[in-house]
Structures are given as C-alpha cells and as structure tokens.
mmCIF file of C-alpha atoms in Angstrom:
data_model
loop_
_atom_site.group_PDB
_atom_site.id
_atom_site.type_symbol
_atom_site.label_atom_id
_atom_site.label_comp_id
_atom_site.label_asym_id
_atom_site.label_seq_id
_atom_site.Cartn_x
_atom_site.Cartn_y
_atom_site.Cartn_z
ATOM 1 C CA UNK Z 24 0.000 0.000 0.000
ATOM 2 C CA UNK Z 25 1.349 3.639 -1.076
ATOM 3 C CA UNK Z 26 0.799 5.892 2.265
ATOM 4 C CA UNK Z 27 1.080 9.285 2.480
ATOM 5 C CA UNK Z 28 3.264 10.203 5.944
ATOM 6 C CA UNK Z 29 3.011 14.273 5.974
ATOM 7 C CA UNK Z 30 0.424 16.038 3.861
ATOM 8 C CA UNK Z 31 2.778 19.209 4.642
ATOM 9 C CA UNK Z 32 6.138 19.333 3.274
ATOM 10 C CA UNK Z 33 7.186 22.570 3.706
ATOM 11 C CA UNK Z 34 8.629 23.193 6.962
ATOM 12 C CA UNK Z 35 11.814 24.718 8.634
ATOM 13 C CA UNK Z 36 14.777 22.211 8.056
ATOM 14 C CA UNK Z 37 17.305 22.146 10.548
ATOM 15 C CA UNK Z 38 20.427 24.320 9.741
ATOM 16 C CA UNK Z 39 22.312 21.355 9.203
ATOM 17 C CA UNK Z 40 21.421 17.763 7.864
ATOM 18 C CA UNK Z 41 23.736 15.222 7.479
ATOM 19 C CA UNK Z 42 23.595 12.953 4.894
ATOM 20 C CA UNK Z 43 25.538 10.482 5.872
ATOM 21 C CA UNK Z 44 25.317 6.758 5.717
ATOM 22 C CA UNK Z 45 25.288 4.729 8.324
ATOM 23 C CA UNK Z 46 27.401 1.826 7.534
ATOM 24 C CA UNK Z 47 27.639 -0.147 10.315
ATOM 25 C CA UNK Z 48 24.820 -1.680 10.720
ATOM 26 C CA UNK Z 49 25.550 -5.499 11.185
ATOM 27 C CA UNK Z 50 23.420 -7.981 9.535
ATOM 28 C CA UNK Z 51 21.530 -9.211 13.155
ATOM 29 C CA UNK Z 52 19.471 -6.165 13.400
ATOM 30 C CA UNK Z 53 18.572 -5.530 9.958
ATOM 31 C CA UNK Z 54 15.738 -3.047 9.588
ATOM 32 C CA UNK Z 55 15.253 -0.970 6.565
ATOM 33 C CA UNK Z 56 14.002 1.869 7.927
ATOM 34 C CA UNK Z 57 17.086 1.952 9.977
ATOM 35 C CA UNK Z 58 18.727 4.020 7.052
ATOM 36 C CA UNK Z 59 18.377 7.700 8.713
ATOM 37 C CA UNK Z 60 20.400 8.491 11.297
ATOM 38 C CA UNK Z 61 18.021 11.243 12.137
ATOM 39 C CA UNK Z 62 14.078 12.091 12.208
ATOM 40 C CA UNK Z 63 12.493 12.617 8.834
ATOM 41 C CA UNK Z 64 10.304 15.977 9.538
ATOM 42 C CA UNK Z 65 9.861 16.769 6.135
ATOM 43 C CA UNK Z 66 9.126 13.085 4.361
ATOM 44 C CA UNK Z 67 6.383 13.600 1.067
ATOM 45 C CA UNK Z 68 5.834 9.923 1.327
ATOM 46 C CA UNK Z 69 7.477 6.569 1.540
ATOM 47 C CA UNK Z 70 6.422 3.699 0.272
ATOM 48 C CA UNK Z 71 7.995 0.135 0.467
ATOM 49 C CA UNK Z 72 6.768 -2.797 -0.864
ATOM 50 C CA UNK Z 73 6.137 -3.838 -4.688
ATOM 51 C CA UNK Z 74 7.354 -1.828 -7.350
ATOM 52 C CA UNK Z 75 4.706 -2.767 -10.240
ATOM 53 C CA UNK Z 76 4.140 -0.457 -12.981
ATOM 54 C CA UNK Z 77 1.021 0.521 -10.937
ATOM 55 C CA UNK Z 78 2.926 1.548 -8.334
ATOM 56 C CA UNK Z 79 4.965 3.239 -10.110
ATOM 57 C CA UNK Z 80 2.113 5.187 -11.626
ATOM 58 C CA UNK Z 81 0.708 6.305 -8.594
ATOM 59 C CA UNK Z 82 3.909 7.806 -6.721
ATOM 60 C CA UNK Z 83 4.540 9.302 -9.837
ATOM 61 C CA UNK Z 84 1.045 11.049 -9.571
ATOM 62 C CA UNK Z 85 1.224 11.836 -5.920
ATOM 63 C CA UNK Z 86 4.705 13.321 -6.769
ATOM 64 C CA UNK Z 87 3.055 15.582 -9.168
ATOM 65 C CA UNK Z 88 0.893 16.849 -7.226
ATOM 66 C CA UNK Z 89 3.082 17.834 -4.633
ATOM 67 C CA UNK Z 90 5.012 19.431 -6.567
ATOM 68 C CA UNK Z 91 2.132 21.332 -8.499
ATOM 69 C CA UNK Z 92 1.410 22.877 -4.990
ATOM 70 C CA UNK Z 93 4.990 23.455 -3.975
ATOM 71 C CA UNK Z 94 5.651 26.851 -5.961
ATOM 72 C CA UNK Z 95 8.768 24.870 -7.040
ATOM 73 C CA UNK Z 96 10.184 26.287 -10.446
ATOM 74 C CA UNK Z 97 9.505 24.558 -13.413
ATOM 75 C CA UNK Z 98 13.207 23.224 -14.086
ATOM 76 C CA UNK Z 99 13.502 21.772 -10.167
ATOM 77 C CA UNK Z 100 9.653 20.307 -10.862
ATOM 78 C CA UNK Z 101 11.380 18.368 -14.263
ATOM 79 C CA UNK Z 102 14.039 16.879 -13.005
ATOM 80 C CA UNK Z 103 12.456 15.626 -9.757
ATOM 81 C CA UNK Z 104 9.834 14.050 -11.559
ATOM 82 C CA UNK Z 105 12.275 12.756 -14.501
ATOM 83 C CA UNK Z 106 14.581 11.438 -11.612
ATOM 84 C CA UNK Z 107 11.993 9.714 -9.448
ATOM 85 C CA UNK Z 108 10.810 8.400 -12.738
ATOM 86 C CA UNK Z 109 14.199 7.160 -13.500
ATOM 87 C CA UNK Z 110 14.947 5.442 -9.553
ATOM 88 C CA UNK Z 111 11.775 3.704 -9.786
ATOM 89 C CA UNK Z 112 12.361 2.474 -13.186
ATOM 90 C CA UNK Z 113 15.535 1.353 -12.229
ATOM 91 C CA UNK Z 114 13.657 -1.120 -9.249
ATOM 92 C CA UNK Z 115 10.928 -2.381 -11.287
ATOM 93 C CA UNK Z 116 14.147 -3.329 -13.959
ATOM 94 C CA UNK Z 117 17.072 -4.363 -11.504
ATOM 95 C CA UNK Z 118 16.344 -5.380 -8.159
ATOM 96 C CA UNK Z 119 17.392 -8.914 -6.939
ATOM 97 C CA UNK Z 120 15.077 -11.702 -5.254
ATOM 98 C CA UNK Z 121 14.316 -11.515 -2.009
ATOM 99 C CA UNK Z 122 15.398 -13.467 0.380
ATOM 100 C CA UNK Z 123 13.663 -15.963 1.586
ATOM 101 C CA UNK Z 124 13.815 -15.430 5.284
ATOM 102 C CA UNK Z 125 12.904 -11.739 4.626
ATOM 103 C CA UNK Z 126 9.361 -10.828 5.795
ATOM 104 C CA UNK Z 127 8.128 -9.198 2.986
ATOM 105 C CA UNK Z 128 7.768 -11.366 -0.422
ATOM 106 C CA UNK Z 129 7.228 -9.577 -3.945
ATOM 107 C CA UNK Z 130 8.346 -9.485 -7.095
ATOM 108 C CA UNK Z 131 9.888 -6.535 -7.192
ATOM 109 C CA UNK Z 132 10.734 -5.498 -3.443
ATOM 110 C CA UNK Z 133 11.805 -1.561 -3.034
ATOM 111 C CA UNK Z 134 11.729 0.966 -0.980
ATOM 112 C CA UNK Z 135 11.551 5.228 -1.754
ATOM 113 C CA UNK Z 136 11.237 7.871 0.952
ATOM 114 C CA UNK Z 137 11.158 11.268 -0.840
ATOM 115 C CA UNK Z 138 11.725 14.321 1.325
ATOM 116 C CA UNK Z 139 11.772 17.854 0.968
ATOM 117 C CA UNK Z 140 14.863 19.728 1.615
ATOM 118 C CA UNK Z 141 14.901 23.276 1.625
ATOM 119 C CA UNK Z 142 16.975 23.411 -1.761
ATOM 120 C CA UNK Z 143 14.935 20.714 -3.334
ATOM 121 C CA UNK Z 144 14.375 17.225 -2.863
ATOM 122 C CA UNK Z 145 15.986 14.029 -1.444
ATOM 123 C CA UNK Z 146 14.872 10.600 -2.985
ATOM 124 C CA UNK Z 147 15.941 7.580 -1.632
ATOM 125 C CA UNK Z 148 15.643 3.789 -2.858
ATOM 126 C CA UNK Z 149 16.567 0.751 -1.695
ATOM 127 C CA UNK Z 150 16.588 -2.927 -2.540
ATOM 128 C CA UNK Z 151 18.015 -6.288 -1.877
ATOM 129 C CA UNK Z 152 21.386 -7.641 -4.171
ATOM 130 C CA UNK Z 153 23.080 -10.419 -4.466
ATOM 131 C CA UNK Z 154 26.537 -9.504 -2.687
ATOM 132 C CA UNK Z 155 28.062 -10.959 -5.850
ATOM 133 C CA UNK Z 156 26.498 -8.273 -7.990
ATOM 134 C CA UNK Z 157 27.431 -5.280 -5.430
ATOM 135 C CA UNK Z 158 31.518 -4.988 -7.468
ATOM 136 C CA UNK Z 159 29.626 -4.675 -10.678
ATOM 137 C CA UNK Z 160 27.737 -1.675 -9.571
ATOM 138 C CA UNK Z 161 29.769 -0.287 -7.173
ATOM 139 C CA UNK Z 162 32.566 0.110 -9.803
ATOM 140 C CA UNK Z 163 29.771 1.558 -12.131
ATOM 141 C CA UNK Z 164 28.480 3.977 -10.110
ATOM 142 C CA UNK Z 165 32.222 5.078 -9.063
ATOM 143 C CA UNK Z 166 32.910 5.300 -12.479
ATOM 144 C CA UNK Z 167 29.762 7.566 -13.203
ATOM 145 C CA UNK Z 168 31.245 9.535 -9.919
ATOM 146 C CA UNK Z 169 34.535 10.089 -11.089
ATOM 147 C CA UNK Z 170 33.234 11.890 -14.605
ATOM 148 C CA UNK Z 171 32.785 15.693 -14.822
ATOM 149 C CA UNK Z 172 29.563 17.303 -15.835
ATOM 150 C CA UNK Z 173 31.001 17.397 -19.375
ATOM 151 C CA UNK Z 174 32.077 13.935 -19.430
ATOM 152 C CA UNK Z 175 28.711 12.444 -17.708
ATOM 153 C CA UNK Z 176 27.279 13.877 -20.635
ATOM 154 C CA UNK Z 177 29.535 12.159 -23.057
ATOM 155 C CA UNK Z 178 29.057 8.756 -21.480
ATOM 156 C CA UNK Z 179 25.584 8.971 -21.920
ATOM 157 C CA UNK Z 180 25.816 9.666 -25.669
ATOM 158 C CA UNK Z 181 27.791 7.047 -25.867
ATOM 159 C CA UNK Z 182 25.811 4.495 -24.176
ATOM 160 C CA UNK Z 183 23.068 5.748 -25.898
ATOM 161 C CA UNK Z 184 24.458 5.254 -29.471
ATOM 162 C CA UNK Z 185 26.904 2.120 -29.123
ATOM 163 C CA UNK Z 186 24.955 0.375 -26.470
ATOM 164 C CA UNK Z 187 22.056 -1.536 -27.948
ATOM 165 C CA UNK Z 188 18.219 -2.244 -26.374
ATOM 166 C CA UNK Z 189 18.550 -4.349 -23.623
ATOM 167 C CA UNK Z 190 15.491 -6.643 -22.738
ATOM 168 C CA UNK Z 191 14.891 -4.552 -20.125
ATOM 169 C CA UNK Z 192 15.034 -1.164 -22.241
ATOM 170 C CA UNK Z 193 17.215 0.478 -19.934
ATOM 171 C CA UNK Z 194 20.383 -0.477 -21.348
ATOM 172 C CA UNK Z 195 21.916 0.820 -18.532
ATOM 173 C CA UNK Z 196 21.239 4.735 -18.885
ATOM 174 C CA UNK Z 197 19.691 5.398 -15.685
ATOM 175 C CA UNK Z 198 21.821 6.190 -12.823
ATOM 176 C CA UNK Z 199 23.632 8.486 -15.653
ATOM 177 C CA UNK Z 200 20.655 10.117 -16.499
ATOM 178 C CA UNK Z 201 20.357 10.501 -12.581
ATOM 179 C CA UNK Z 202 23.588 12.129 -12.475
ATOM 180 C CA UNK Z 203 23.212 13.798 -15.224
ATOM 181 C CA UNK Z 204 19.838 15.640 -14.442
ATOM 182 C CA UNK Z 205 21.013 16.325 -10.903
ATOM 183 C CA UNK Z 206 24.884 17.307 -10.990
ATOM 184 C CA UNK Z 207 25.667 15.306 -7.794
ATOM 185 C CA UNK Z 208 27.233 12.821 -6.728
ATOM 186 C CA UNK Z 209 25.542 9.381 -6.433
ATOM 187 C CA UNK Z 210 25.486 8.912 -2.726
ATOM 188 C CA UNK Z 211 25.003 5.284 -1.777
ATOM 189 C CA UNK Z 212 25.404 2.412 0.543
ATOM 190 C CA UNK Z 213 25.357 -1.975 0.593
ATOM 191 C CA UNK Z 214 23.914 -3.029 3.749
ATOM 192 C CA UNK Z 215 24.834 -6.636 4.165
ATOM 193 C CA UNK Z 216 21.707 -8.806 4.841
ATOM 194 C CA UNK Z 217 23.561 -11.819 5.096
ATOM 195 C CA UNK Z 218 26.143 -13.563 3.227
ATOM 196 C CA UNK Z 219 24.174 -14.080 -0.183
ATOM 197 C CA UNK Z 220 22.154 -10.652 -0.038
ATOM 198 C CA UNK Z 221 22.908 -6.831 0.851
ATOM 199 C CA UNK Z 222 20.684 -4.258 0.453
ATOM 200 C CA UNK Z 223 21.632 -1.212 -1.709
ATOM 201 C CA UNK Z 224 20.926 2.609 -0.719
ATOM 202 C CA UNK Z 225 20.763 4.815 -3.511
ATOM 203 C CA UNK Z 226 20.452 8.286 -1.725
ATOM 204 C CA UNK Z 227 19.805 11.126 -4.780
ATOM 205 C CA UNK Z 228 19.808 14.780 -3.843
ATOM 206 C CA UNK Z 229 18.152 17.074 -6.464
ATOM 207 C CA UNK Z 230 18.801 21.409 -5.936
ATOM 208 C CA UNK Z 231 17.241 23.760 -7.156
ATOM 209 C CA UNK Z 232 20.047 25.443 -8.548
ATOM 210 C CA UNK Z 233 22.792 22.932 -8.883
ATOM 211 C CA UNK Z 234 23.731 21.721 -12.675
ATOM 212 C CA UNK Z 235 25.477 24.555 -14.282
ATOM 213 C CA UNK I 7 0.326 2.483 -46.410
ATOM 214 C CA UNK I 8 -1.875 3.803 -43.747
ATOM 215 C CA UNK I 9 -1.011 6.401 -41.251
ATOM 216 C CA UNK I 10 -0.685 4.979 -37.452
ATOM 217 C CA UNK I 11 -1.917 6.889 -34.720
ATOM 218 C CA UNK I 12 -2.160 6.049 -31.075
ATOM 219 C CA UNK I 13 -3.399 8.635 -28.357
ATOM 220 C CA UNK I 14 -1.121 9.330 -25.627
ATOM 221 C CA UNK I 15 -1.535 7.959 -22.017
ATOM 222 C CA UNK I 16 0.287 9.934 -18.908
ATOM 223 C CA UNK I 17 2.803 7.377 -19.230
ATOM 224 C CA UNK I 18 3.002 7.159 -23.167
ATOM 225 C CA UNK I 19 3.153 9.657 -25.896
ATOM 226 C CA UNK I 20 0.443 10.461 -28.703
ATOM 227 C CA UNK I 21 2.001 9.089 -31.771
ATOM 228 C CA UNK I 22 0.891 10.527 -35.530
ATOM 229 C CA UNK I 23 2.789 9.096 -38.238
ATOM 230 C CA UNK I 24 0.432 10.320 -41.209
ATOM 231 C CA UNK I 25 2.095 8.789 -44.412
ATOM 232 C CA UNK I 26 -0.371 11.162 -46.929
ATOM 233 C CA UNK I 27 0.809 14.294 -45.778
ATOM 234 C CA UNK I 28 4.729 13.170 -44.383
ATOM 235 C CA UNK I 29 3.792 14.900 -40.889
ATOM 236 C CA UNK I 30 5.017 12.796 -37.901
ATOM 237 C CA UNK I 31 4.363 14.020 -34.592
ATOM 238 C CA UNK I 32 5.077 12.492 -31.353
ATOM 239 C CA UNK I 33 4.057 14.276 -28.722
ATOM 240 C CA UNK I 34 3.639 13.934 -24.498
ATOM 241 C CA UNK I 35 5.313 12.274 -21.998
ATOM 242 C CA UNK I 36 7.100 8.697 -22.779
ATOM 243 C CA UNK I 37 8.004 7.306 -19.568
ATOM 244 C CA UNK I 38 6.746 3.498 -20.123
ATOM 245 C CA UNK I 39 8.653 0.550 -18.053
ATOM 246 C CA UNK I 40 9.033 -1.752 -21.288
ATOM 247 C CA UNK I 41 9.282 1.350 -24.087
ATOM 248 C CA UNK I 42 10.275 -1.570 -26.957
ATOM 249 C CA UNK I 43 7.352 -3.340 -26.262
ATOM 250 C CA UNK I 44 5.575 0.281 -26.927
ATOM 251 C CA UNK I 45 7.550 1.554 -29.764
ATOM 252 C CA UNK I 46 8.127 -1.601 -31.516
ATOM 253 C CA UNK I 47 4.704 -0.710 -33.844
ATOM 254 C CA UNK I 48 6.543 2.418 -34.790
ATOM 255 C CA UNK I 49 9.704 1.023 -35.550
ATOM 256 C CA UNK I 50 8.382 -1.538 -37.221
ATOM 257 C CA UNK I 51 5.907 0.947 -39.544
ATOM 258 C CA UNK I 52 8.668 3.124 -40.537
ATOM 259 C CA UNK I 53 10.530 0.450 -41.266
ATOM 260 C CA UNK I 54 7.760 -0.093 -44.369
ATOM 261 C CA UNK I 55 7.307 3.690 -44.785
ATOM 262 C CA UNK I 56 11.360 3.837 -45.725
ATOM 263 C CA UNK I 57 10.917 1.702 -48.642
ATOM 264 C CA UNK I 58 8.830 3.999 -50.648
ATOM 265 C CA UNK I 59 8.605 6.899 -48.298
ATOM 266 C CA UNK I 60 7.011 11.131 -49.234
ATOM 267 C CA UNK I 61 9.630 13.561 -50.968
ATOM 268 C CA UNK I 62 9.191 15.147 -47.342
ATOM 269 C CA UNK I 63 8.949 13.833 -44.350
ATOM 270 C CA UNK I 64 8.787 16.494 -41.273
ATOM 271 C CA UNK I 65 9.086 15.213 -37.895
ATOM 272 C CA UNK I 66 8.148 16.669 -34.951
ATOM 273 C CA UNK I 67 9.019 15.763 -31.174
ATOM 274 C CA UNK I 68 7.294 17.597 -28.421
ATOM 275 C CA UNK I 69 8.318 15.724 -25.221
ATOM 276 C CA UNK I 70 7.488 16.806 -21.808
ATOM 277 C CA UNK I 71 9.713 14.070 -20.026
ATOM 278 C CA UNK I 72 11.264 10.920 -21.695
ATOM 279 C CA UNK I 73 12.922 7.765 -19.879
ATOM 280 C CA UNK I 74 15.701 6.129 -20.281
ATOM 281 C CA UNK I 75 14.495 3.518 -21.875
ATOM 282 C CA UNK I 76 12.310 5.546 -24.186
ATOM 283 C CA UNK I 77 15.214 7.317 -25.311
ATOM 284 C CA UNK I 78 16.918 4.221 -27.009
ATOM 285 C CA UNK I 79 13.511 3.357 -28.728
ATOM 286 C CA UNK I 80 13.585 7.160 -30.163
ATOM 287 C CA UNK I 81 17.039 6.580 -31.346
ATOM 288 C CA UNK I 82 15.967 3.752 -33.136
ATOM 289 C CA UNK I 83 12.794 5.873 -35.080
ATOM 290 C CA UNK I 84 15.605 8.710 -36.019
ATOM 291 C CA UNK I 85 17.751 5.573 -37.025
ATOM 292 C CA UNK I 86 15.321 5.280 -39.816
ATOM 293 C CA UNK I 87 14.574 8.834 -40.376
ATOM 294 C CA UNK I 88 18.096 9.190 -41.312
ATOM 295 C CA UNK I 89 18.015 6.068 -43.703
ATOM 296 C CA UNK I 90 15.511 7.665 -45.500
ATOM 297 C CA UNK I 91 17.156 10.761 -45.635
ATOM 298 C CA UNK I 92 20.290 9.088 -46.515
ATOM 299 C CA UNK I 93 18.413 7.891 -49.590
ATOM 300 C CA UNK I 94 17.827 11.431 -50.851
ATOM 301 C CA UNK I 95 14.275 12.151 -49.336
ATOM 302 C CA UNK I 96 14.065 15.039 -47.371
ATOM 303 C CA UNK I 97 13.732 14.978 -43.612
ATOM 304 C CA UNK I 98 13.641 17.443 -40.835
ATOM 305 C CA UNK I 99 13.463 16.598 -37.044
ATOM 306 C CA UNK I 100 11.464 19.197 -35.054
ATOM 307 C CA UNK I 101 12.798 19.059 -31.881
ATOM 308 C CA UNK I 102 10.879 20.948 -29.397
ATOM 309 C CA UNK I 103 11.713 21.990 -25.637
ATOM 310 C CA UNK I 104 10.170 24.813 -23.243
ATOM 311 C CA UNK I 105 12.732 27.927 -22.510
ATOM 312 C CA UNK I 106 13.568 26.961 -19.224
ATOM 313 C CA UNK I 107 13.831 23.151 -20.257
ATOM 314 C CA UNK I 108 17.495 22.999 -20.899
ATOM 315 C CA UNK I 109 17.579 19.260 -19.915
ATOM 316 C CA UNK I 110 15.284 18.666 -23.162
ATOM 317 C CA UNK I 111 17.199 21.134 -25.328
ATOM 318 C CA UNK I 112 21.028 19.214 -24.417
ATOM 319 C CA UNK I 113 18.334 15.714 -25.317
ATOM 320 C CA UNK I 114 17.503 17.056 -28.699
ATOM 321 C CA UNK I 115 21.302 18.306 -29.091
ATOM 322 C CA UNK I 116 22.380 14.862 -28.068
ATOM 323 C CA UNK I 117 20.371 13.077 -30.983
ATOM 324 C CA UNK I 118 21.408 16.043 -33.953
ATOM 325 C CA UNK I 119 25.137 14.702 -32.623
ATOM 326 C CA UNK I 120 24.285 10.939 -33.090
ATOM 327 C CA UNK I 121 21.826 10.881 -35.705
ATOM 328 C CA UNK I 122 22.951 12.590 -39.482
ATOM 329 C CA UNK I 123 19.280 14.662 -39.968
ATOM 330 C CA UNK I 124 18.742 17.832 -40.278
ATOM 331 C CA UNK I 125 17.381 18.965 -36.671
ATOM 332 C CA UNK I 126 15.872 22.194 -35.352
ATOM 333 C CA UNK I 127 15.905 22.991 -32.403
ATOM 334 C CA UNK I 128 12.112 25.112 -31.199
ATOM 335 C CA UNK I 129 11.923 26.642 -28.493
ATOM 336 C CA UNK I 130 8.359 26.593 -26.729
ATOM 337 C CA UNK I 131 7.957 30.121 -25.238
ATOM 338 C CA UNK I 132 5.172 29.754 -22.065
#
C-alpha cells in the first residue's frame, strides 16, 4: 500500500542535515528503515513494498501533485519528476530476489522515501542484491562519480548510441541520467543482509540550482 | 500504407505518423517501463514507410519528459529517419523543448550529434 506520511512538506529544516550513511549496521538487526540516522520531519511519502508499474504510476502522480502545490520552479519540478521516474524504473528493472527469510515477499521489493529539503528534494531507494552483484555496480556507479559534468554527458551519448536495447530497455542509462539531471554525486550504501544478499541505498539529492 | 496513430496515455506519448501528408508528430510524456514493447509498432511501420517513403517527411518531437528507456527506442525511429534521408528524401526533425527546459534542449542536441538529420531545435515560449 502507497501511504502518504506528511500532507505538509514545507517546513523549517534544521540548519544542518547530514547525509551520511550509516554503515555499520551489522546484519543481526537488519531493519530498513534503519537508514536515517536522524528524524524525517519533512518526508512527502514513503512507500515500500512492490514496485509494479502501478505503483509506479501512482507515486509518480502523488509526486506531481506535490510538486504542483509546492511553488517549485519549473526546471527543479522536471528533473524531480524525470529522476523519481528514472529510480523507480531502475527497481521495477534491476532489483534482486528476495530473500527468503525476509518478511516481505514480492516481485519486485523496493523501498523510496522522498523528502523535501529546503533546496529541493531528497529521494531515496533501496533494494536487496546479491553480494556478488554489489563490485559490478559499485565500480559503475564510481565510475559515473569520477566523470565531470562534461564527461557524464559524453558517457551517456555514448551508451546511448553504441549500447544496444537491452530486454529490459534500460540499457543501462539510468543512474547516468540521474547524475546527469542532478549534478551530484551518487550517494550510496550496501547493507549486508547476510552472506548471499545486501541491500543497496541509492540516496539522490536534487537542488534547485545545482547543474550549471 | 496507412497512417498509425495512437493517443497518448500519462505514461506514453500520442504518436501521428500520417504517411499522406509526411507529418510525424510524437508528442507527451514517454516514460513506459518496457518502451520496446511500446515503440516496436513504430519502428516496425517506418521500417515499411522507408521503402517507398514522401519527398518530405517532417518530424516533430514535443516531449514533456522521456525515460531512459524511451530514449533508445527514439534513437531507433531517427535511425530510420536518417536512412531515408540518406536515400535522398528530405527529412527534418522538429525538436521541441520549453525555454527553461534545458535538460530537453542538451536531449535534442544529443540526438542532432548521433543521428545525421537535419534537426531544429524550437523553443516553446510559455
């Protein structure tokens, strides 16, 4: 089910947030929601469960409304949406099984908090992965890290044009379009679940004036 | 050949590919989960237009947001856009964006680097 935690997202942030990662978290007291080291005042919603193209529909909706009443400007309103469209794509496409000791069973099991900062917006996903499959991304999402603004760019061209349709459609563009449209960093985190499974932060930070 | 239309959806563009007149228009958002599945009808009908296609074929792309994986699929349309240009037809490639949209403007840049078609880039003033 897709719950709504505030109805009112604009408040007063604290002077300073940290957006750290907790990494220590040992694999006996796994809990998901475990991932802020302090209080969400100013979540739009979280949802975690599912990720079906339903799903997917209706945060996308909720989003947009939000948004439609947050006075935001037109160019932070795009690339939220584009990059919430783009983290949610990337769970219904990539996310591992779940484990079968875990308490929730789906298809597609993810998790998003979006949150309002007071320069934007702050969406986070998570998911379970195969530990074996955390070198593969890591180094990609290093590599994506490591690339100016200009040179982002020019990886995406290239995957775009010498990188043909995967089955899955993506082909792979999607954390670089995340980079792309935001200008930051990816900021993320493997929680380790056990030895077969971690679960994988992606923590995306979107400004209102950041990019050029 | 007949012209293929499809009306949009809010997670799939409207689609005019009018084969009379040469006017193509796709226009919307295209943020599907499985865009091949989606664009593989319009792949697949210019595919047949490109055989025997108009003296002029104008394209126009008014996006409001595209996916990733929408973005591939619209490669592969300009793919055969510029096959048909490369077989001395004309084409031209609309590409539309809103002023403040920079994001779609460095898109439609992106393809006129890639793909060897005439583009033009219009600017959308709100």
């Amino acid at each position: 089910m897709l719950y709504i935690t505030s109805n009112i997202f604009i408040h007063l942030l604290p002077n300073r947030i940290s957006y750290e990662i907790k990494k220590t978290e040992s694999s006996m007291s796994f809990n998901i929601e475990n991932y802020f080291s302090y209080q969400l005042k100013n979540l739009i919603f979280h949802y975690k469960g599912n990720v079906d193209s339903n799903t997917i529909s209706r945060v996308l909706d909720l989003f947009d409304e939000k948004m439609a009443v947050a006075n935001n400007s037109s160019r932070l309103r795009k690339r939220a949406y584009n990059v919430l469209v783009e983290s949610l794509q990337n769970l219904y496409h990539h996310v591992d099984k779940v484990p079968d000791d875990f308490n929730e069973q789906a298809d597609r099991f993810g998790v998003l908090w979006i949150i309002k900062t007071d320069t934007g917006y702050q969406i986070v996903t998570g998911n379970f992965i195969y530990t074996d499959n955390i070198e593969k991304l890591e180094k990609r999402i290093q590599k994506i890290n490591s690339l100016s603004r200009e040179g982002i760019r020019d990886l995406y061209k290239f995957i775009l044009s010498h990188q043909g349709l995967s089955a899955k459609g993506g082909g792979g563009l999607g954390l670089v379009d995340i980079a792309r449209k935001t200008g930051n960093k990816l900021n993320y985190s493997f929680v380790k679940y056990n030895d077969e499974y971690s679960f994988f932060y992606l923590n995306i930070l979107i400004n209102e004036e950041q990019k050029d | 050949m007949e012209p293929i239309f499809i009306e949009g959806t809010p997670k799939t563009p409207t689609i005019k590919f009018d084969s009379k007149t040469g006017i193509f228009e796709i226009k919307g958002r295209s943020i599907p989960e499985n865009a091949i599945e989606f664009y593989k009808p319009f792949v697949d009908w210019l595919e047949t237009y490109k055989v025997d296609p108009l003296s002029k074929t104008v394209v126009s792309i008014k996006l409001e947001y595209f996916n990733t994986s929408s973005s591939k699929c619209i490669l592969e349309l300009f793919k055969k856009l510029e096959a048909i240009h490369k077989a001395k037809n004309e084409v031209e490639i609309n590409w539309y964006y809103e002023e403040d949209d920079e994001d779609m403007l460095e898109a439609g840049e992106d393809y006129e680097a890639i793909i060897r078609v005439p583009f033009k880039m219009m600017e959308i003033t709100m």
